[in-house]
Amino acid sequence: MSKSYYVTTPIYYVNDKPHIGHAYTTLACDALARFKRLDGFDVMFLTGTDEHGQKVEAAAQNAGITPQAFTDTVSQNFRDLTKSMNFSNDQFIRTTEPRHYAASQKIWNRLLERGHITLGAYEGWYSVRDEAFYTETELVDGKAPTGAPVEWVAEPSYFFNLSQWQDKLLDFYDANPAFVAPETRFNEIKSFVKGGLKDLSISRTTFAWGVPVPEDADHVMYVWLDALTNYLTAIGWSEDGEGDFSTRWPADLHMVGKDILRFHAVYWPAFLMAADLPLPKRVFAHGWWTNEGQKISKSLGNVIDPLSLVEEFGLDQTRYFLMREVPFGRDGDFSKSAMIQRVNSDLANDLGNLSQRTLSLIVKNLDGAVPAIASKLPEADKVMLDAVDGLLDRVRKLFEEQAFHEALRIIWEQISNANKYIDSQAPWALKKTNPERMAEVLGLLAECIRQFAILLQPFMPEATAKLLDQLNVSSSDRGFDKIAGLARLTSGTVIEKPSGVFPRYFEDTAR
Ligand code: MSP
């Protein structure tokens, strides 16, 4: 049986429409999920929407409709985004589903039965925008450290005994040095926990849009306890026989943005330990995008709509840019000029021209019959083929570290090499002088392009499918068990006149 791999995105608040930040988190998980499937894993890739809480209740009130009607509409926008971005999620969870109420109440009851929940009263600061509690000392100029406004809250509340978990969390971090990445973020989490933990308020009474606390109808569960539990709901934890829980849990990776790392790397493991459940294997915190150097915000009016990027530059071009431009884990800036550069230089020139030139020559000079790779290659050819055969192992290791940008960089190193090779060998000139050598060169190039296309499928599923169709590679021969020297392009395959896969972007001056 193939090994299971469970990867999750955060579930998105439905107070607003999806923007580039949301698309980015899910895209990274999509690339990872696709990679693992091609590498023979049985993947479960989860995304969805986080539909409770004060923020959503307020947004519904503003819109003049019930929270349920409001969340139905906005959640659909996120579901539509998964289609438009070609995300391959296996499930889309909504926290308003009955199965999720059952799972949230189940975890509550487990915490209660084990003595980790007590009734008290909360008095302190709360930020609705962050859905988070803050202490007086954390405030900066009367605002949350994130810049969000805070309000004073005083109400009865159930508490989770978070303060009791400090040492156990620190021991767990020590024993699992890869639990949080990047490392600088892990260090921030450790110092936060070392600084001491306060018991956490986990219920609210001043609004109603949430999962009811079992046996106390005055309270709804704190939205983060409900939201984090989605990772268990989706694999059937609340169901009879526990669904896929025993084979899927613990999750292999929770992908999150840096702003919500504390919830995933401190509160979530504490809840799970207290509920006697295994802890996820890893949490990766990626950075934030700015727009032409500016923080993205609704008030500045510079929110980037992922769909308008897709419309202007193309789907796979957008996917490629987002994964390539910024070292994954760091903050990054979106700029139109950088986007155009990537589309025209990396895609249209490097990969696009390489394959267009190679395949056209095979059609023109060899009647479309792809030549076999010679059993004994000249030394320079062998070096190039070995380097391409060696990519999978290196890329696999980089995917384990979520270094997606680096994986693309090393693939492009080989694409550049292949471009240098075609220029120096000039197969177009060999037809008359040395047709055998021409066939050898084109055969080697076609094999390299096949491997590039197979390796790049997680990032650019549509464009690579076109390339592989052009090379006549059948859909059952596109997995990672067919590259790295384990198989070769079948010689004698007849290909047809190719058409360009990566068009150049021309600035529309009338725009
Ligand atoms: N609902 C919570 C998550 C609960 S998970 C159990 C939430 N939702 S969110 O919609 O506000 O944010 C979801 C993700 O979008 C976060 O990972 C956040 O980091 C990411 N981004 C929001 N703006 C972003 C950028 N400008 N750039 C990159 N990612 C950003 O938090």
mmCIF file of N, CA, C and O in Angstrom, residues 285-365:
data_model
loop_
_atom_site.group_PDB
_atom_site.id
_atom_site.type_symbol
_atom_site.label_atom_id
_atom_site.label_comp_id
_atom_site.label_asym_id
_atom_site.label_seq_id
_atom_site.Cartn_x
_atom_site.Cartn_y
_atom_site.Cartn_z
ATOM 1 N N ALA A 285 5.596 28.059 8.173
ATOM 2 C CA ALA A 285 5.037 29.419 8.111
ATOM 3 C C ALA A 285 5.653 30.180 6.949
ATOM 4 O O ALA A 285 6.849 30.472 6.961
ATOM 5 N N HIS A 286 4.831 30.496 5.958
ATOM 6 C CA HIS A 286 5.366 31.266 4.834
ATOM 7 C C HIS A 286 5.227 32.757 5.112
ATOM 8 O O HIS A 286 4.552 33.178 6.050
ATOM 9 N N GLY A 287 5.882 33.563 4.267
ATOM 10 C CA GLY A 287 5.877 35.008 4.469
ATOM 11 C C GLY A 287 4.688 35.689 3.809
ATOM 12 O O GLY A 287 3.775 35.024 3.307
ATOM 13 N N TRP A 288 4.720 36.989 3.812
ATOM 14 C CA TRP A 288 3.615 37.784 3.264
ATOM 15 C C TRP A 288 4.037 38.536 2.019
ATOM 16 O O TRP A 288 5.176 38.982 1.896
ATOM 17 N N TRP A 289 3.083 38.719 1.120
ATOM 18 C CA TRP A 289 3.307 39.500 -0.092
ATOM 19 C C TRP A 289 2.990 40.966 0.153
ATOM 20 O O TRP A 289 2.012 41.293 0.826
ATOM 21 N N THR A 290 3.811 41.814 -0.440
ATOM 22 C CA THR A 290 3.463 43.224 -0.531
ATOM 23 C C THR A 290 3.214 43.501 -2.015
ATOM 24 O O THR A 290 3.578 42.690 -2.875
ATOM 25 N N ASN A 291 2.613 44.658 -2.319
ATOM 26 C CA ASN A 291 2.300 45.009 -3.702
ATOM 27 C C ASN A 291 3.130 46.225 -4.105
ATOM 28 O O ASN A 291 2.939 47.302 -3.551
ATOM 29 N N GLU A 292 4.044 46.044 -5.017
ATOM 30 C CA GLU A 292 4.961 47.112 -5.459
ATOM 31 C C GLU A 292 5.526 47.830 -4.229
ATOM 32 O O GLU A 292 5.530 49.048 -4.142
ATOM 33 N N GLY A 293 5.967 47.043 -3.236
ATOM 34 C CA GLY A 293 6.635 47.613 -2.063
ATOM 35 C C GLY A 293 5.704 48.035 -0.931
ATOM 36 O O GLY A 293 6.152 48.364 0.159
ATOM 37 N N GLN A 294 4.378 47.996 -1.172
ATOM 38 C CA GLN A 294 3.464 48.455 -0.120
ATOM 39 C C GLN A 294 2.708 47.306 0.518
ATOM 40 O O GLN A 294 2.345 46.339 -0.161
ATOM 41 N N LYS A 295 2.441 47.454 1.828
ATOM 42 C CA LYS A 295 1.619 46.469 2.517
ATOM 43 C C LYS A 295 0.262 46.375 1.796
ATOM 44 O O LYS A 295 -0.280 47.382 1.356
ATOM 45 N N ILE A 296 -0.239 45.135 1.655
ATOM 46 C CA ILE A 296 -1.520 44.981 0.966
ATOM 47 C C ILE A 296 -2.656 45.216 1.956
ATOM 48 O O ILE A 296 -2.702 44.578 3.001
ATOM 49 N N SER A 297 -3.537 46.154 1.654
ATOM 50 C CA SER A 297 -4.681 46.334 2.545
ATOM 51 C C SER A 297 -5.856 46.912 1.790
ATOM 52 O O SER A 297 -5.689 47.615 0.787
ATOM 53 N N LYS A 298 -7.027 46.572 2.313
ATOM 54 C CA LYS A 298 -8.249 47.048 1.661
ATOM 55 C C LYS A 298 -8.301 48.562 1.662
ATOM 56 O O LYS A 298 -8.695 49.182 0.686
ATOM 57 N N SER A 299 -7.848 49.159 2.798
ATOM 58 C CA SER A 299 -7.965 50.622 2.876
ATOM 59 C C SER A 299 -7.040 51.311 1.872
ATOM 60 O O SER A 299 -7.343 52.391 1.378
ATOM 61 N N LEU A 300 -5.909 50.678 1.551
ATOM 62 C CA LEU A 300 -5.021 51.276 0.530
ATOM 63 C C LEU A 300 -5.521 50.974 -0.886
ATOM 64 O O LEU A 300 -5.028 51.532 -1.871
ATOM 65 N N GLY A 301 -6.468 50.064 -0.967
ATOM 66 C CA GLY A 301 -7.050 49.735 -2.278
ATOM 67 C C GLY A 301 -6.071 49.009 -3.197
ATOM 68 O O GLY A 301 -6.211 49.070 -4.414
ATOM 69 N N ASN A 302 -5.088 48.328 -2.624
ATOM 70 C CA ASN A 302 -4.094 47.661 -3.486
ATOM 71 C C ASN A 302 -4.128 46.136 -3.341
ATOM 72 O O ASN A 302 -3.113 45.462 -3.507
ATOM 73 N N VAL A 303 -5.287 45.621 -3.000
ATOM 74 C CA VAL A 303 -5.439 44.168 -2.864
ATOM 75 C C VAL A 303 -5.288 43.534 -4.247
ATOM 76 O O VAL A 303 -5.851 44.035 -5.219
ATOM 77 N N ILE A 304 -4.491 42.458 -4.316
ATOM 78 C CA ILE A 304 -4.293 41.806 -5.624
ATOM 79 C C ILE A 304 -5.279 40.650 -5.763
ATOM 80 O O ILE A 304 -5.294 39.744 -4.930
ATOM 81 N N ASP A 305 -6.068 40.705 -6.819
ATOM 82 C CA ASP A 305 -7.019 39.629 -7.084
ATOM 83 C C ASP A 305 -6.301 38.574 -7.927
ATOM 84 O O ASP A 305 -5.880 38.859 -9.048
ATOM 85 N N PRO A 306 -6.153 37.350 -7.388
ATOM 86 C CA PRO A 306 -5.409 36.337 -8.145
ATOM 87 C C PRO A 306 -6.002 36.094 -9.537
ATOM 88 O O PRO A 306 -5.282 35.821 -10.488
ATOM 89 N N LEU A 307 -7.319 36.249 -9.641
ATOM 90 C CA LEU A 307 -7.944 35.963 -10.930
ATOM 91 C C LEU A 307 -7.591 37.003 -11.995
ATOM 92 O O LEU A 307 -7.492 36.676 -13.180
ATOM 93 N N SER A 308 -7.341 38.230 -11.566
ATOM 94 C CA SER A 308 -6.963 39.214 -12.583
ATOM 95 C C SER A 308 -5.524 38.948 -13.057
ATOM 96 O O SER A 308 -5.192 39.205 -14.215
ATOM 97 N N LEU A 309 -4.673 38.403 -12.184
ATOM 98 C CA LEU A 309 -3.324 38.007 -12.633
ATOM 99 C C LEU A 309 -3.433 36.888 -13.665
ATOM 100 O O LEU A 309 -2.758 36.901 -14.702
ATOM 101 N N VAL A 310 -4.300 35.922 -13.352
ATOM 102 C CA VAL A 310 -4.474 34.787 -14.263
ATOM 103 C C VAL A 310 -4.959 35.279 -15.620
ATOM 104 O O VAL A 310 -4.481 34.848 -16.671
ATOM 105 N N GLU A 311 -5.896 36.210 -15.580
ATOM 106 C CA GLU A 311 -6.439 36.729 -16.825
ATOM 107 C C GLU A 311 -5.365 37.448 -17.644
ATOM 108 O O GLU A 311 -5.265 37.290 -18.843
ATOM 109 N N GLU A 312 -4.542 38.226 -16.961
ATOM 110 C CA GLU A 312 -3.554 39.022 -17.698
ATOM 111 C C GLU A 312 -2.335 38.201 -18.134
ATOM 112 O O GLU A 312 -1.835 38.360 -19.248
ATOM 113 N N PHE A 313 -1.858 37.320 -17.246
ATOM 114 C CA PHE A 313 -0.574 36.648 -17.531
ATOM 115 C C PHE A 313 -0.712 35.158 -17.849
ATOM 116 O O PHE A 313 0.238 34.546 -18.317
ATOM 117 N N GLY A 314 -1.868 34.588 -17.537
ATOM 118 C CA GLY A 314 -2.036 33.149 -17.750
ATOM 119 C C GLY A 314 -1.959 32.401 -16.426
ATOM 120 O O GLY A 314 -1.285 32.841 -15.493
ATOM 121 N N LEU A 315 -2.657 31.277 -16.358
ATOM 122 C CA LEU A 315 -2.733 30.531 -15.095
ATOM 123 C C LEU A 315 -1.376 29.958 -14.672
ATOM 124 O O LEU A 315 -0.896 30.213 -13.568
ATOM 125 N N ASP A 316 -0.763 29.166 -15.528
ATOM 126 C CA ASP A 316 0.481 28.529 -15.107
ATOM 127 C C ASP A 316 1.597 29.557 -14.953
ATOM 128 O O ASP A 316 2.510 29.372 -14.139
ATOM 129 N N GLN A 317 1.525 30.629 -15.701
ATOM 130 C CA GLN A 317 2.509 31.707 -15.550
ATOM 131 C C GLN A 317 2.392 32.307 -14.152
ATOM 132 O O GLN A 317 3.400 32.556 -13.485
ATOM 133 N N THR A 318 1.156 32.524 -13.691
ATOM 134 C CA THR A 318 0.937 33.083 -12.355
ATOM 135 C C THR A 318 1.408 32.100 -11.294
ATOM 136 O O THR A 318 2.090 32.470 -10.324
ATOM 137 N N ARG A 319 1.051 30.843 -11.461
ATOM 138 C CA ARG A 319 1.471 29.814 -10.498
ATOM 139 C C ARG A 319 3.002 29.767 -10.431
ATOM 140 O O ARG A 319 3.600 29.692 -9.348
ATOM 141 N N TYR A 320 3.635 29.782 -11.591
ATOM 142 C CA TYR A 320 5.100 29.721 -11.627
ATOM 143 C C TYR A 320 5.704 30.930 -10.916
ATOM 144 O O TYR A 320 6.590 30.797 -10.066
ATOM 145 N N PHE A 321 5.212 32.101 -11.252
ATOM 146 C CA PHE A 321 5.766 33.329 -10.656
ATOM 147 C C PHE A 321 5.680 33.282 -9.135
ATOM 148 O O PHE A 321 6.670 33.560 -8.436
ATOM 149 N N LEU A 322 4.511 32.925 -8.610
ATOM 150 C CA LEU A 322 4.323 32.963 -7.154
ATOM 151 C C LEU A 322 5.255 31.986 -6.435
ATOM 152 O O LEU A 322 5.726 32.256 -5.335
ATOM 153 N N MET A 323 5.530 30.856 -7.071
ATOM 154 C CA MET A 323 6.400 29.867 -6.432
ATOM 155 C C MET A 323 7.881 30.133 -6.670
ATOM 156 O O MET A 323 8.733 29.653 -5.929
ATOM 157 N N ARG A 324 8.191 30.904 -7.719
ATOM 158 C CA ARG A 324 9.596 31.077 -8.095
ATOM 159 C C ARG A 324 10.202 32.368 -7.555
ATOM 160 O O ARG A 324 11.373 32.397 -7.175
ATOM 161 N N GLU A 325 9.396 33.410 -7.514
ATOM 162 C CA GLU A 325 9.954 34.743 -7.316
ATOM 163 C C GLU A 325 10.533 34.949 -5.913
ATOM 164 O O GLU A 325 11.561 35.599 -5.744
ATOM 165 N N VAL A 326 9.869 34.388 -4.907
ATOM 166 C CA VAL A 326 10.248 34.689 -3.521
ATOM 167 C C VAL A 326 10.667 33.411 -2.814
ATOM 168 O O VAL A 326 9.964 32.410 -2.887
ATOM 169 N N PRO A 327 11.828 33.447 -2.132
ATOM 170 C CA PRO A 327 12.223 32.271 -1.364
ATOM 171 C C PRO A 327 11.102 31.901 -0.395
ATOM 172 O O PRO A 327 10.658 32.749 0.386
ATOM 173 N N PHE A 328 10.624 30.676 -0.479
ATOM 174 C CA PHE A 328 9.446 30.296 0.293
ATOM 175 C C PHE A 328 9.761 30.346 1.784
ATOM 176 O O PHE A 328 10.704 29.709 2.247
ATOM 177 N N GLY A 329 8.972 31.103 2.515
ATOM 178 C CA GLY A 329 9.241 31.315 3.938
ATOM 179 C C GLY A 329 9.553 32.776 4.211
ATOM 180 O O GLY A 329 9.378 33.272 5.316
ATOM 181 N N ARG A 330 10.010 33.496 3.173
ATOM 182 C CA ARG A 330 10.313 34.925 3.345
ATOM 183 C C ARG A 330 9.173 35.794 2.817
ATOM 184 O O ARG A 330 8.387 35.362 1.990
ATOM 185 N N ASP A 331 9.172 37.050 3.253
ATOM 186 C CA ASP A 331 8.238 38.008 2.673
ATOM 187 C C ASP A 331 8.682 38.312 1.252
ATOM 188 O O ASP A 331 9.871 38.194 0.937
ATOM 189 N N GLY A 332 7.735 38.736 0.423
ATOM 190 C CA GLY A 332 8.120 39.027 -0.954
ATOM 191 C C GLY A 332 7.270 40.120 -1.540
ATOM 192 O O GLY A 332 6.194 40.423 -1.036
ATOM 193 N N ASP A 333 7.782 40.688 -2.608
ATOM 194 C CA ASP A 333 7.066 41.803 -3.223
ATOM 195 C C ASP A 333 6.551 41.410 -4.599
ATOM 196 O O ASP A 333 7.282 40.838 -5.398
ATOM 197 N N PHE A 334 5.287 41.753 -4.844
ATOM 198 C CA PHE A 334 4.746 41.562 -6.187
ATOM 199 C C PHE A 334 5.032 42.803 -7.007
ATOM 200 O O PHE A 334 4.699 43.912 -6.602
ATOM 201 N N SER A 335 5.681 42.641 -8.155
ATOM 202 C CA SER A 335 5.782 43.788 -9.048
ATOM 203 C C SER A 335 5.525 43.302 -10.461
ATOM 204 O O SER A 335 5.896 42.180 -10.827
ATOM 205 N N LYS A 336 4.875 44.154 -11.211
ATOM 206 C CA LYS A 336 4.491 43.759 -12.565
ATOM 207 C C LYS A 336 5.737 43.504 -13.413
ATOM 208 O O LYS A 336 5.767 42.578 -14.213
ATOM 209 N N SER A 337 6.777 44.328 -13.185
ATOM 210 C CA SER A 337 7.954 44.144 -14.027
ATOM 211 C C SER A 337 8.620 42.792 -13.738
ATOM 212 O O SER A 337 9.096 42.118 -14.649
ATOM 213 N N ALA A 338 8.613 42.365 -12.462
ATOM 214 C CA ALA A 338 9.199 41.055 -12.132
ATOM 215 C C ALA A 338 8.380 39.944 -12.778
ATOM 216 O O ALA A 338 8.918 38.946 -13.281
ATOM 217 N N MET A 339 7.073 40.123 -12.776
ATOM 218 C CA MET A 339 6.188 39.122 -13.372
ATOM 219 C C MET A 339 6.469 38.995 -14.870
ATOM 220 O O MET A 339 6.620 37.888 -15.397
ATOM 221 N N ILE A 340 6.570 40.133 -15.547
ATOM 222 C CA ILE A 340 6.806 40.103 -17.001
ATOM 223 C C ILE A 340 8.150 39.441 -17.307
ATOM 224 O O ILE A 340 8.287 38.638 -18.228
ATOM 225 N N GLN A 341 9.127 39.772 -16.477
ATOM 226 C CA GLN A 341 10.456 39.195 -16.644
ATOM 227 C C GLN A 341 10.404 37.662 -16.562
ATOM 228 O O GLN A 341 10.963 36.955 -17.397
ATOM 229 N N ARG A 342 9.702 37.157 -15.551
ATOM 230 C CA ARG A 342 9.603 35.694 -15.382
ATOM 231 C C ARG A 342 8.863 35.049 -16.553
ATOM 232 O O ARG A 342 9.250 33.986 -17.047
ATOM 233 N N VAL A 343 7.778 35.685 -16.970
ATOM 234 C CA VAL A 343 6.958 35.107 -18.037
ATOM 235 C C VAL A 343 7.756 35.058 -19.338
ATOM 236 O O VAL A 343 7.779 34.045 -20.036
ATOM 237 N N ASN A 344 8.436 36.162 -19.641
ATOM 238 C CA ASN A 344 9.124 36.220 -20.934
ATOM 239 C C ASN A 344 10.472 35.522 -20.914
ATOM 240 O O ASN A 344 10.824 34.823 -21.860
ATOM 241 N N SER A 345 11.204 35.703 -19.839
ATOM 242 C CA SER A 345 12.554 35.165 -19.842
ATOM 243 C C SER A 345 12.573 33.677 -19.459
ATOM 244 O O SER A 345 13.042 32.839 -20.227
ATOM 245 N N ASP A 346 12.029 33.342 -18.301
ATOM 246 C CA ASP A 346 12.098 31.941 -17.849
ATOM 247 C C ASP A 346 11.207 31.037 -18.700
ATOM 248 O O ASP A 346 11.624 29.952 -19.114
ATOM 249 N N LEU A 347 9.965 31.500 -18.915
ATOM 250 C CA LEU A 347 9.011 30.586 -19.558
ATOM 251 C C LEU A 347 9.066 30.669 -21.082
ATOM 252 O O LEU A 347 9.326 29.664 -21.745
ATOM 253 N N ALA A 348 8.828 31.867 -21.643
ATOM 254 C CA ALA A 348 8.790 31.946 -23.115
ATOM 255 C C ALA A 348 10.167 31.639 -23.715
ATOM 256 O O ALA A 348 10.292 30.814 -24.622
ATOM 257 N N ASN A 349 11.215 32.285 -23.181
ATOM 258 C CA ASN A 349 12.547 32.071 -23.778
ATOM 259 C C ASN A 349 13.157 30.733 -23.394
ATOM 260 O O ASN A 349 13.452 29.909 -24.256
ATOM 261 N N ASP A 350 13.387 30.543 -22.104
ATOM 262 C CA ASP A 350 14.193 29.384 -21.689
ATOM 263 C C ASP A 350 13.501 28.051 -21.978
ATOM 264 O O ASP A 350 14.011 27.234 -22.729
ATOM 265 N N LEU A 351 12.342 27.853 -21.351
ATOM 266 C CA LEU A 351 11.691 26.558 -21.523
ATOM 267 C C LEU A 351 10.906 26.486 -22.834
ATOM 268 O O LEU A 351 10.969 25.484 -23.551
ATOM 269 N N GLY A 352 10.177 27.555 -23.148
ATOM 270 C CA GLY A 352 9.326 27.556 -24.342
ATOM 271 C C GLY A 352 10.139 27.382 -25.614
ATOM 272 O O GLY A 352 9.871 26.485 -26.415
ATOM 273 N N ASN A 353 11.144 28.223 -25.783
ATOM 274 C CA ASN A 353 11.936 28.130 -27.013
ATOM 275 C C ASN A 353 12.711 26.833 -27.119
ATOM 276 O O ASN A 353 12.853 26.268 -28.197
ATOM 277 N N LEU A 354 13.223 26.380 -25.985
ATOM 278 C CA LEU A 354 13.982 25.124 -26.004
ATOM 279 C C LEU A 354 13.127 24.000 -26.577
ATOM 280 O O LEU A 354 13.559 23.263 -27.468
ATOM 281 N N SER A 355 11.900 23.884 -26.066
ATOM 282 C CA SER A 355 11.093 22.768 -26.538
ATOM 283 C C SER A 355 10.569 23.035 -27.949
ATOM 284 O O SER A 355 10.538 22.114 -28.773
ATOM 285 N N GLN A 356 10.214 24.270 -28.217
ATOM 286 C CA GLN A 356 9.698 24.579 -29.557
ATOM 287 C C GLN A 356 10.767 24.293 -30.624
ATOM 288 O O GLN A 356 10.502 23.687 -31.651
ATOM 289 N N ARG A 357 11.999 24.713 -30.334
ATOM 290 C CA ARG A 357 13.076 24.498 -31.311
ATOM 291 C C ARG A 357 13.361 23.019 -31.495
ATOM 292 O O ARG A 357 13.489 22.508 -32.608
ATOM 293 N N THR A 358 13.458 22.302 -30.359
ATOM 294 C CA THR A 358 13.803 20.882 -30.436
ATOM 295 C C THR A 358 12.728 20.088 -31.184
ATOM 296 O O THR A 358 13.027 19.330 -32.123
ATOM 297 N N LEU A 359 11.487 20.290 -30.759
ATOM 298 C CA LEU A 359 10.420 19.494 -31.375
ATOM 299 C C LEU A 359 10.227 19.868 -32.854
ATOM 300 O O LEU A 359 10.007 18.984 -33.688
ATOM 301 N N SER A 360 10.354 21.150 -33.179
ATOM 302 C CA SER A 360 10.195 21.546 -34.586
ATOM 303 C C SER A 360 11.265 20.896 -35.452
ATOM 304 O O SER A 360 10.993 20.453 -36.569
ATOM 305 N N LEU A 361 12.503 20.835 -34.926
ATOM 306 C CA LEU A 361 13.577 20.208 -35.717
ATOM 307 C C LEU A 361 13.334 18.714 -35.910
ATOM 308 O O LEU A 361 13.626 18.158 -36.967
ATOM 309 N N ILE A 362 12.794 18.078 -34.866
ATOM 310 C CA ILE A 362 12.502 16.643 -34.996
ATOM 311 C C ILE A 362 11.441 16.447 -36.085
ATOM 312 O O ILE A 362 11.538 15.537 -36.913
ATOM 313 N N VAL A 363 10.441 17.317 -36.097
ATOM 314 C CA VAL A 363 9.382 17.196 -37.107
ATOM 315 C C VAL A 363 9.950 17.483 -38.500
ATOM 316 O O VAL A 363 9.738 16.726 -39.446
ATOM 317 N N LYS A 364 10.735 18.571 -38.588
ATOM 318 C CA LYS A 364 11.203 19.003 -39.896
ATOM 319 C C LYS A 364 12.271 18.068 -40.485
ATOM 320 O O LYS A 364 12.216 17.690 -41.654
ATOM 321 N N ASN A 365 13.222 17.684 -39.638
ATOM 322 C CA ASN A 365 14.382 16.957 -40.179
ATOM 323 C C ASN A 365 14.310 15.441 -40.003
ATOM 324 O O ASN A 365 15.089 14.713 -40.585
#
